[in-house]
PDB file of N, CA and C in Angstrom:
ATOM      1  N   MET A1277     -33.264  34.512  85.220  1.00 50.00           N
ATOM      2  CA  MET A1277     -32.158  34.530  84.635  1.00 50.00           C
ATOM      3  C   MET A1277     -31.226  33.888  84.895  1.00 50.00           C
ATOM      4  N   THR A1278     -31.026  33.913  86.369  1.00 52.00           N
ATOM      5  CA  THR A1278     -30.156  32.720  86.277  1.00 52.00           C
ATOM      6  C   THR A1278     -29.706  31.250  86.323  1.00 52.00           C
ATOM      7  N   LEU A1279     -30.568  30.892  85.783  1.00 51.00           N
ATOM      8  CA  LEU A1279     -30.913  29.899  85.083  1.00 51.00           C
ATOM      9  C   LEU A1279     -30.341  30.267  83.777  1.00 51.00           C
ATOM     10  N   TYR A1280     -30.355  30.780  83.558  1.00 54.00           N
ATOM     11  CA  TYR A1280     -29.205  31.365  81.928  1.00 54.00           C
ATOM     12  C   TYR A1280     -27.865  31.514  81.873  1.00 54.00           C
ATOM     13  N   VAL A1281     -27.379  31.646  83.156  1.00 53.00           N
ATOM     14  CA  VAL A1281     -26.383  31.612  83.405  1.00 53.00           C
ATOM     15  C   VAL A1281     -25.343  30.221  84.031  1.00 53.00           C
ATOM     16  N   TYR A1282     -26.403  29.696  85.112  1.00 54.00           N
ATOM     17  CA  TYR A1282     -25.678  28.566  85.180  1.00 54.00           C
ATOM     18  C   TYR A1282     -25.937  27.181  84.442  1.00 54.00           C
ATOM     19  N   ARG A1283     -27.395  27.386  83.242  1.00 57.00           N
ATOM     20  CA  ARG A1283     -27.283  26.578  82.289  1.00 57.00           C
ATOM     21  C   ARG A1283     -26.411  26.695  81.086  1.00 57.00           C
ATOM     22  N   LYS A1284     -25.838  28.028  81.401  1.00 56.00           N
ATOM     23  CA  LYS A1284     -24.888  28.407  79.852  1.00 56.00           C
ATOM     24  C   LYS A1284     -25.925  28.568  78.465  1.00 56.00           C
ATOM     25  N   ALA A1285     -26.823  28.140  78.955  1.00 57.00           N
ATOM     26  CA  ALA A1285     -28.019  28.654  78.145  1.00 57.00           C
ATOM     27  C   ALA A1285     -27.980  29.938  77.451  1.00 57.00           C
ATOM     28  N   SER A1286     -28.225  29.732  75.439  1.00 60.00           N
ATOM     29  CA  SER A1286     -28.819  31.544  74.884  1.00 60.00           C
ATOM     30  C   SER A1286     -29.703  31.780  75.349  1.00 60.00           C
ATOM     31  N   TRP A1287     -29.764  33.525  75.296  1.00 55.00           N
ATOM     32  CA  TRP A1287     -30.064  34.196  76.040  1.00 55.00           C
ATOM     33  C   TRP A1287     -31.264  34.468  75.374  1.00 55.00           C
ATOM     34  N   PRO A1288     -32.328  34.702  75.887  1.00 59.00           N
ATOM     35  CA  PRO A1288     -33.667  35.358  74.253  1.00 59.00           C
ATOM     36  C   PRO A1288     -34.334  36.432  74.286  1.00 59.00           C
ATOM     37  N   SER A1289     -34.530  36.934  73.166  1.00 62.00           N
ATOM     38  CA  SER A1289     -33.826  37.929  72.528  1.00 62.00           C
ATOM     39  C   SER A1289     -35.195  39.292  73.642  1.00 62.00           C
ATOM     40  N   ALA A1290     -34.903  39.830  74.434  1.00 62.00           N
ATOM     41  CA  ALA A1290     -36.383  40.767  75.219  1.00 62.00           C
ATOM     42  C   ALA A1290     -35.387  42.284  74.985  1.00 62.00           C
ATOM     43  N   PRO A1291     -36.238  43.568  75.077  1.00 67.00           N
ATOM     44  CA  PRO A1291     -35.405  44.546  75.038  1.00 67.00           C
ATOM     45  C   PRO A1291     -34.645  45.307  76.817  1.00 67.00           C
ATOM     46  N   TRP A1292     -35.380  44.353  77.884  1.00 63.00           N
ATOM     47  CA  TRP A1292     -35.047  44.320  79.263  1.00 63.00           C
ATOM     48  C   TRP A1292     -33.042  43.735  78.829  1.00 63.00           C
ATOM     49  N   LEU A1293     -33.266  42.551  78.401  1.00 64.00           N
ATOM     50  CA  LEU A1293     -31.530  42.220  77.975  1.00 64.00           C
ATOM     51  C   LEU A1293     -30.376  42.587  77.332  1.00 64.00           C
ATOM     52  N   ALA A1294     -31.018  44.600  76.760  1.00 68.00           N
ATOM     53  CA  ALA A1294     -29.331  45.223  76.537  1.00 68.00           C
ATOM     54  C   ALA A1294     -29.746  45.933  77.531  1.00 68.00           C
ATOM     55  N   VAL A1295     -30.339  45.951  78.338  1.00 65.00           N
ATOM     56  CA  VAL A1295     -30.279  46.498  80.050  1.00 65.00           C
ATOM     57  C   VAL A1295     -29.026  46.013  80.675  1.00 65.00           C
ATOM     58  N   ILE A1296     -29.283  44.481  80.746  1.00 64.00           N
ATOM     59  CA  ILE A1296     -27.947  43.742  81.550  1.00 64.00           C
ATOM     60  C   ILE A1296     -27.120  43.485  80.450  1.00 64.00           C
ATOM     61  N   ALA A1297     -27.105  43.627  79.928  1.00 66.00           N
ATOM     62  CA  ALA A1297     -25.762  43.122  78.992  1.00 66.00           C
ATOM     63  C   ALA A1297     -24.669  44.940  78.958  1.00 66.00           C
ATOM     64  N   LEU A1298     -25.673  45.764  79.232  1.00 65.00           N
ATOM     65  CA  LEU A1298     -25.129  47.348  79.470  1.00 65.00           C
ATOM     66  C   LEU A1298     -24.735  47.227  80.764  1.00 65.00           C
ATOM     67  N   GLY A1299     -25.224  46.654  82.311  1.00 66.00           N
ATOM     68  CA  GLY A1299     -24.875  46.443  83.076  1.00 66.00           C
ATOM     69  C   GLY A1299     -23.208  45.594  83.414  1.00 66.00           C
ATOM     70  N   HIS A1300     -23.041  44.133  82.267  1.00 66.00           N
ATOM     71  CA  HIS A1300     -22.600  43.464  82.734  1.00 66.00           C
ATOM     72  C   HIS A1300     -20.908  44.048  82.259  1.00 66.00           C
ATOM     73  N   GLU A1301     -21.149  44.726  81.293  1.00 73.00           N
ATOM     74  CA  GLU A1301     -20.334  45.449  80.460  1.00 73.00           C
ATOM     75  C   GLU A1301     -19.409  46.293  81.428  1.00 73.00           C
ATOM     76  N   GLU A1302     -20.373  47.544  82.585  1.00 77.00           N
ATOM     77  CA  GLU A1302     -19.692  48.007  84.001  1.00 77.00           C
ATOM     78  C   GLU A1302     -19.092  47.827  84.565  1.00 77.00           C
ATOM     79  N   ILE A1303     -19.570  46.419  84.685  1.00 80.00           N
ATOM     80  CA  ILE A1303     -19.245  45.208  85.921  1.00 80.00           C
ATOM     81  C   ILE A1303     -17.499  44.978  85.188  1.00 80.00           C
ATOM     82  N   GLY A1304     -17.894  44.556  84.229  1.00 80.00           N
ATOM     83  CA  GLY A1304     -15.699  44.397  83.710  1.00 80.00           C
ATOM     84  C   GLY A1304     -15.251  45.605  83.620  1.00 80.00           C
ATOM     85  N   THR A1305     -15.648  46.588  83.462  1.00 81.00           N
ATOM     86  CA  THR A1305     -14.912  48.187  83.135  1.00 81.00           C
ATOM     87  C   THR A1305     -14.539  48.102  85.079  1.00 81.00           C
ATOM     88  N   PHE A1306     -15.439  48.001  85.377  1.00 81.00           N
ATOM     89  CA  PHE A1306     -15.134  48.331  87.340  1.00 81.00           C
ATOM     90  C   PHE A1306     -14.167  47.589  87.619  1.00 81.00           C
ATOM     91  N   LEU A1307     -14.451  46.480  87.230  1.00 81.00           N
ATOM     92  CA  LEU A1307     -12.906  45.015  87.922  1.00 81.00           C
ATOM     93  C   LEU A1307     -11.950  45.514  87.076  1.00 81.00           C
ATOM     94  N   LEU A1308     -11.752  46.006  85.747  1.00 81.00           N
ATOM     95  CA  LEU A1308     -10.372  45.771  85.577  1.00 81.00           C
ATOM     96  C   LEU A1308      -9.622  47.251  85.436  1.00 81.00           C
ATOM     97  N   LEU A1309     -10.772  48.629  85.372  1.00 81.00           N
ATOM     98  CA  LEU A1309     -10.062  49.773  85.374  1.00 81.00           C
ATOM     99  C   LEU A1309      -9.831  50.466  86.981  1.00 81.00           C
ATOM    100  N   ALA A1310     -11.630  50.708  87.239  1.00 80.00           N
ATOM    101  CA  ALA A1310     -11.329  51.159  88.838  1.00 80.00           C
ATOM    102  C   ALA A1310     -10.943  50.036  89.777  1.00 80.00           C
ATOM    103  N   ALA A1311     -11.613  48.985  89.579  1.00 80.00           N
ATOM    104  CA  ALA A1311     -11.155  48.151  91.197  1.00 80.00           C
ATOM    105  C   ALA A1311      -9.631  48.825  91.565  1.00 80.00           C
ATOM    106  N   PRO A1312      -8.894  48.206  90.801  1.00 80.00           N
ATOM    107  CA  PRO A1312      -7.305  48.065  91.169  1.00 80.00           C
ATOM    108  C   PRO A1312      -6.696  49.846  91.848  1.00 80.00           C
ATOM    109  N   HIS A1313      -7.742  50.293  91.815  1.00 78.00           N
ATOM    110  CA  HIS A1313      -7.560  51.850  92.431  1.00 78.00           C
ATOM    111  C   HIS A1313      -7.488  52.171  93.534  1.00 78.00           C
ATOM    112  N   TYR A1314      -8.987  50.429  94.242  1.00 78.00           N
ATOM    113  CA  TYR A1314      -9.137  50.991  95.797  1.00 78.00           C
ATOM    114  C   TYR A1314      -9.000  49.687  96.296  1.00 78.00           C
ATOM    115  N   LEU A1315      -8.367  48.762  95.540  1.00 79.00           N
ATOM    116  CA  LEU A1315      -7.750  47.729  96.818  1.00 79.00           C
ATOM    117  C   LEU A1315      -6.096  48.423  97.307  1.00 79.00           C
ATOM    118  N   PRO A1316      -5.725  47.608  98.549  1.00 77.00           N
ATOM    119  CA  PRO A1316      -4.850  47.565  99.426  1.00 77.00           C
ATOM    120  C   PRO A1316      -3.188  47.254  98.060  1.00 77.00           C
ATOM    121  N   SER A1317      -2.509  48.858  99.182  1.00 75.00           N
ATOM    122  CA  SER A1317      -1.416  48.762  98.337  1.00 75.00           C
ATOM    123  C   SER A1317      -0.317  47.250  98.709  1.00 75.00           C
ATOM    124  N   PRO A1318       0.323  47.119  97.717  1.00 74.00           N
ATOM    125  CA  PRO A1318       1.360  45.839  98.199  1.00 74.00           C
ATOM    126  C   PRO A1318       2.381  46.821 100.011  1.00 74.00           C
ATOM    127  N   GLY A1319       1.941  45.158 100.505  1.00 73.00           N
ATOM    128  CA  GLY A1319       1.874  45.339 101.926  1.00 73.00           C
ATOM    129  C   GLY A1319       0.956  45.542 102.598  1.00 73.00           C
ATOM    130  N   THR A1320       0.301  46.577 102.565  1.00 77.00           N
ATOM    131  CA  THR A1320      -1.192  46.751 102.991  1.00 77.00           C
ATOM    132  C   THR A1320      -1.809  45.102 103.274  1.00 77.00           C
ATOM    133  N   PRO A1321      -2.383  44.522 104.125  1.00 79.00           N
ATOM    134  CA  PRO A1321      -3.002  43.327 104.145  1.00 79.00           C
ATOM    135  C   PRO A1321      -4.743  44.023 103.761  1.00 79.00           C
ATOM    136  N   PHE A1322      -5.029  45.021 103.854  1.00 83.00           N
ATOM    137  CA  PHE A1322      -7.286  45.146 103.673  1.00 83.00           C
ATOM    138  C   PHE A1322      -6.990  46.554 103.371  1.00 83.00           C
ATOM    139  N   ILE A1323      -7.966  46.891 102.871  1.00 81.00           N
ATOM    140  CA  ILE A1323      -8.443  48.374 101.523  1.00 81.00           C
ATOM    141  C   ILE A1323      -8.449  49.275 103.069  1.00 81.00           C
ATOM    142  N   GLY A1324      -8.304  49.657 103.809  1.00 75.00           N
ATOM    143  CA  GLY A1324      -8.499  50.392 104.880  1.00 75.00           C
ATOM    144  C   GLY A1324      -7.376  50.130 105.919  1.00 75.00           C
ATOM    145  N   GLY A1325      -6.347  49.481 105.708  1.00 78.00           N
ATOM    146  CA  GLY A1325      -4.928  49.640 105.875  1.00 78.00           C
ATOM    147  C   GLY A1325      -4.694  48.406 106.627  1.00 78.00           C
ATOM    148  N   GLU A1326      -4.047  48.609 107.680  1.00 82.00           N
ATOM    149  CA  GLU A1326      -3.857  47.232 108.817  1.00 82.00           C
ATOM    150  C   GLU A1326      -4.892  46.337 109.342  1.00 82.00           C
ATOM    151  N   SER A1327      -6.161  47.277 108.992  1.00 84.00           N
ATOM    152  CA  SER A1327      -7.073  45.877 109.743  1.00 84.00           C
ATOM    153  C   SER A1327      -8.494  46.390 108.722  1.00 84.00           C
ATOM    154  N   PRO A1328      -8.649  45.154 109.110  1.00 84.00           N
ATOM    155  CA  PRO A1328      -9.971  45.107 107.904  1.00 84.00           C
ATOM    156  C   PRO A1328     -11.289  46.182 107.955  1.00 84.00           C
ATOM    157  N   VAL A1329     -11.387  46.746 107.662  1.00 85.00           N
ATOM    158  CA  VAL A1329     -13.249  47.913 107.735  1.00 85.00           C
ATOM    159  C   VAL A1329     -14.324  47.120 106.810  1.00 85.00           C
ATOM    160  N   GLU A1330     -15.676  48.021 106.372  1.00 87.00           N
ATOM    161  CA  GLU A1330     -16.404  47.356 106.591  1.00 87.00           C
ATOM    162  C   GLU A1330     -17.040  47.444 105.054  1.00 87.00           C
ATOM    163  N   ASP A1331     -15.269  48.068 104.218  1.00 83.00           N
ATOM    164  CA  ASP A1331     -14.834  48.128 102.850  1.00 83.00           C
ATOM    165  C   ASP A1331     -14.395  46.596 102.525  1.00 83.00           C
ATOM    166  N   ASP A1332     -13.705  45.827 103.224  1.00 84.00           N
ATOM    167  CA  ASP A1332     -12.883  44.767 102.813  1.00 84.00           C
ATOM    168  C   ASP A1332     -14.604  43.742 102.751  1.00 84.00           C
ATOM    169  N   PHE A1333     -14.989  43.614 103.549  1.00 87.00           N
ATOM    170  CA  PHE A1333     -16.044  42.330 103.540  1.00 87.00           C
ATOM    171  C   PHE A1333     -17.020  42.398 102.474  1.00 87.00           C
ATOM    172  N   HIS A1334     -17.528  43.930 102.232  1.00 87.00           N
ATOM    173  CA  HIS A1334     -18.626  44.297 101.448  1.00 87.00           C
ATOM    174  C   HIS A1334     -17.713  43.786 100.319  1.00 87.00           C
ATOM    175  N   PHE A1335     -16.635  44.348  99.759  1.00 85.00           N
ATOM    176  CA  PHE A1335     -16.050  43.814  98.532  1.00 85.00           C
ATOM    177  C   PHE A1335     -15.999  42.614  98.057  1.00 85.00           C
ATOM    178  N   ILE A1336     -15.099  41.964  98.986  1.00 82.00           N
ATOM    179  CA  ILE A1336     -14.203  40.462  98.451  1.00 82.00           C
ATOM    180  C   ILE A1336     -15.918  39.990  98.324  1.00 82.00           C
ATOM    181  N   VAL A1337     -17.401  40.071  99.244  1.00 86.00           N
ATOM    182  CA  VAL A1337     -18.187  38.884  98.966  1.00 86.00           C
ATOM    183  C   VAL A1337     -19.007  38.843  97.975  1.00 86.00           C
ATOM    184  N   TRP A1338     -18.642  40.352  97.543  1.00 86.00           N
ATOM    185  CA  TRP A1338     -19.260  41.049  95.949  1.00 86.00           C
ATOM    186  C   TRP A1338     -18.247  40.044  95.225  1.00 86.00           C
ATOM    187  N   LEU A1339     -17.055  40.562  94.958  1.00 84.00           N
ATOM    188  CA  LEU A1339     -16.586  40.206  94.223  1.00 84.00           C
ATOM    189  C   LEU A1339     -16.578  37.998  94.078  1.00 84.00           C
ATOM    190  N   ALA A1340     -16.627  37.325  95.311  1.00 85.00           N
ATOM    191  CA  ALA A1340     -17.498  36.197  95.120  1.00 85.00           C
ATOM    192  C   ALA A1340     -18.291  35.583  94.490  1.00 85.00           C
ATOM    193  N   ARG A1341     -19.093  36.251  94.616  1.00 85.00           N
ATOM    194  CA  ARG A1341     -20.614  36.351  94.009  1.00 85.00           C
ATOM    195  C   ARG A1341     -20.519  36.718  92.759  1.00 85.00           C
ATOM    196  N   ILE A1342     -19.670  37.125  92.041  1.00 84.00           N
ATOM    197  CA  ILE A1342     -20.260  37.982  90.797  1.00 84.00           C
ATOM    198  C   ILE A1342     -18.669  36.099  89.832  1.00 84.00           C
ATOM    199  N   VAL A1343     -18.199  35.905  90.738  1.00 85.00           N
ATOM    200  CA  VAL A1343     -17.055  34.947  90.753  1.00 85.00           C
ATOM    201  C   VAL A1343     -17.946  33.457  90.150  1.00 85.00           C
ATOM    202  N   LEU A1344     -18.983  33.614  91.156  1.00 86.00           N
ATOM    203  CA  LEU A1344     -19.521  32.257  91.108  1.00 86.00           C
ATOM    204  C   LEU A1344     -20.783  32.398  90.333  1.00 86.00           C
ATOM    205  N   LEU A1345     -21.075  33.806  89.613  1.00 83.00           N
ATOM    206  CA  LEU A1345     -22.323  33.772  88.610  1.00 83.00           C
ATOM    207  C   LEU A1345     -21.630  33.586  86.718  1.00 83.00           C
ATOM    208  N   THR A1346     -19.928  33.851  87.048  1.00 82.00           N
ATOM    209  CA  THR A1346     -19.683  33.557  86.109  1.00 82.00           C
ATOM    210  C   THR A1346     -19.337  31.469  86.040  1.00 82.00           C
ATOM    211  N   GLY A1347     -19.505  31.134  87.089  1.00 85.00           N
ATOM    212  CA  GLY A1347     -18.718  29.701  86.440  1.00 85.00           C
ATOM    213  C   GLY A1347     -18.093  29.586  87.495  1.00 85.00           C
ATOM    214  N   GLY A1348     -16.932  30.289  88.097  1.00 84.00           N
ATOM    215  CA  GLY A1348     -15.760  29.758  89.183  1.00 84.00           C
ATOM    216  C   GLY A1348     -16.103  29.284  90.746  1.00 84.00           C
ATOM    217  N   ALA A1349     -15.275  29.035  91.532  1.00 81.00           N
ATOM    218  CA  ALA A1349     -15.092  29.209  92.571  1.00 81.00           C
ATOM    219  C   ALA A1349     -14.366  30.033  92.884  1.00 81.00           C
ATOM    220  N   PRO A1350     -15.239  30.583  94.869  1.00 72.00           N
ATOM    221  CA  PRO A1350     -14.801  31.727  95.464  1.00 72.00           C
ATOM    222  C   PRO A1350     -12.980  31.285  96.010  1.00 72.00           C
ATOM    223  N   ASP A1351     -12.082  30.908  95.114  1.00 77.00           N
ATOM    224  CA  ASP A1351     -11.042  31.012  96.081  1.00 77.00           C
ATOM    225  C   ASP A1351      -9.838  31.468  94.732  1.00 77.00           C
ATOM    226  N   GLU A1352      -8.576  30.921  94.944  1.00 75.00           N
ATOM    227  CA  GLU A1352      -7.481  31.232  94.148  1.00 75.00           C
ATOM    228  C   GLU A1352      -7.916  31.140  92.336  1.00 75.00           C
ATOM    229  N   ASP A1353      -8.224  29.775  91.814  1.00 79.00           N
ATOM    230  CA  ASP A1353      -9.004  29.381  90.396  1.00 79.00           C
ATOM    231  C   ASP A1353     -10.396  30.268  90.218  1.00 79.00           C
ATOM    232  N   GLY A1354     -11.030  31.615  90.952  1.00 77.00           N
ATOM    233  CA  GLY A1354     -11.691  32.384  90.643  1.00 77.00           C
ATOM    234  C   GLY A1354     -11.224  32.970  89.611  1.00 77.00           C
ATOM    235  N   VAL A1355     -10.220  33.457  89.757  1.00 76.00           N
ATOM    236  CA  VAL A1355      -9.477  34.307  88.329  1.00 76.00           C
ATOM    237  C   VAL A1355      -8.859  33.418  87.305  1.00 76.00           C
ATOM    238  N   LEU A1356      -9.243  32.747  87.293  1.00 81.00           N
ATOM    239  CA  LEU A1356      -9.379  31.908  86.180  1.00 81.00           C
ATOM    240  C   LEU A1356     -10.887  32.178  85.245  1.00 81.00           C
ATOM    241  N   THR A1357     -11.616  32.408  86.338  1.00 81.00           N
ATOM    242  CA  THR A1357     -13.166  32.207  85.177  1.00 81.00           C
ATOM    243  C   THR A1357     -13.193  34.228  85.324  1.00 81.00           C
ATOM    244  N   LEU A1358     -12.813  34.471  85.647  1.00 79.00           N
ATOM    245  CA  LEU A1358     -12.938  35.554  85.739  1.00 79.00           C
ATOM    246  C   LEU A1358     -11.847  36.298  84.104  1.00 79.00           C
ATOM    247  N   ARG A1359     -10.890  36.135  83.934  1.00 81.00           N
ATOM    248  CA  ARG A1359     -10.378  36.130  83.428  1.00 81.00           C
ATOM    249  C   ARG A1359     -10.483  35.551  81.803  1.00 81.00           C
ATOM    250  N   LYS A1360     -11.406  34.302  82.019  1.00 80.00           N
ATOM    251  CA  LYS A1360     -11.958  34.093  80.642  1.00 80.00           C
ATOM    252  C   LYS A1360     -13.693  34.972  80.372  1.00 80.00           C
ATOM    253  N   GLU A1361     -14.195  35.662  81.430  1.00 78.00           N
ATOM    254  CA  GLU A1361     -15.567  36.623  80.912  1.00 78.00           C
ATOM    255  C   GLU A1361     -15.314  37.594  80.669  1.00 78.00           C
ATOM    256  N   LEU A1362     -13.885  38.050  81.085  1.00 78.00           N
ATOM    257  CA  LEU A1362     -13.768  39.077  80.807  1.00 78.00           C
ATOM    258  C   LEU A1362     -12.782  39.586  80.084  1.00 78.00           C
ATOM    259  N   ARG A1363     -12.099  38.193  78.680  1.00 80.00           N
ATOM    260  CA  ARG A1363     -11.275  38.036  77.948  1.00 80.00           C
ATOM    261  C   ARG A1363     -10.420  39.002  77.942  1.00 80.00           C
ATOM    262  N   GLU A1364      -9.838  38.904  79.202  1.00 79.00           N
ATOM    263  CA  GLU A1364      -8.220  40.386  79.551  1.00 79.00           C
ATOM    264  C   GLU A1364      -7.918  39.772  80.560  1.00 79.00           C
ATOM    265  N   ASP A1365      -6.840  39.460  81.066  1.00 80.00           N
ATOM    266  CA  ASP A1365      -5.736  39.313  82.084  1.00 80.00           C
ATOM    267  C   ASP A1365      -6.608  40.146  83.398  1.00 80.00           C
ATOM    268  N   VAL A1366      -6.978  39.115  84.479  1.00 76.00           N
ATOM    269  CA  VAL A1366      -7.413  40.594  85.762  1.00 76.00           C
ATOM    270  C   VAL A1366      -6.502  41.474  86.712  1.00 76.00           C
ATOM    271  N   PRO A1367      -6.609  42.470  86.851  1.00 76.00           N
ATOM    272  CA  PRO A1367      -5.501  42.751  87.208  1.00 76.00           C
ATOM    273  C   PRO A1367      -4.736  42.692  88.583  1.00 76.00           C
ATOM    274  N   GLU A1368      -3.835  42.646  88.876  1.00 74.00           N
ATOM    275  CA  GLU A1368      -2.465  41.868  89.842  1.00 74.00           C
ATOM    276  C   GLU A1368      -3.568  42.991  91.263  1.00 74.00           C
ATOM    277  N   GLY A1369      -3.727  41.468  92.432  1.00 69.00           N
ATOM    278  CA  GLY A1369      -4.033  41.686  93.910  1.00 69.00           C
ATOM    279  C   GLY A1369      -5.293  41.576  93.595  1.00 69.00           C
ATOM    280  N   LEU A1370      -6.163  41.614  92.178  1.00 70.00           N
ATOM    281  CA  LEU A1370      -7.562  40.961  92.948  1.00 70.00           C
ATOM    282  C   LEU A1370      -7.982  39.437  92.586  1.00 70.00           C
TER     283      LEU A1370
END
């Protein structure tokens, strides 16, 4: 299945693909609507406050993986890949 993502090939037709498509939509919904509420407020460098906590490490690695699976790089330009994939502007701070 990962090969379809990297090769940007068309997906084969199978019942389990509907489940994957639903999961893809749920990730998009989380990134656009829920994630901004969990991110640090302006002036606070980390989710947990002034020093990094476990949540910071898990979230950033998960987000980098999502960006890589959409064809982007885990850097500032990765936001452009997310914007293209989500078909919406990426929330500020993400």
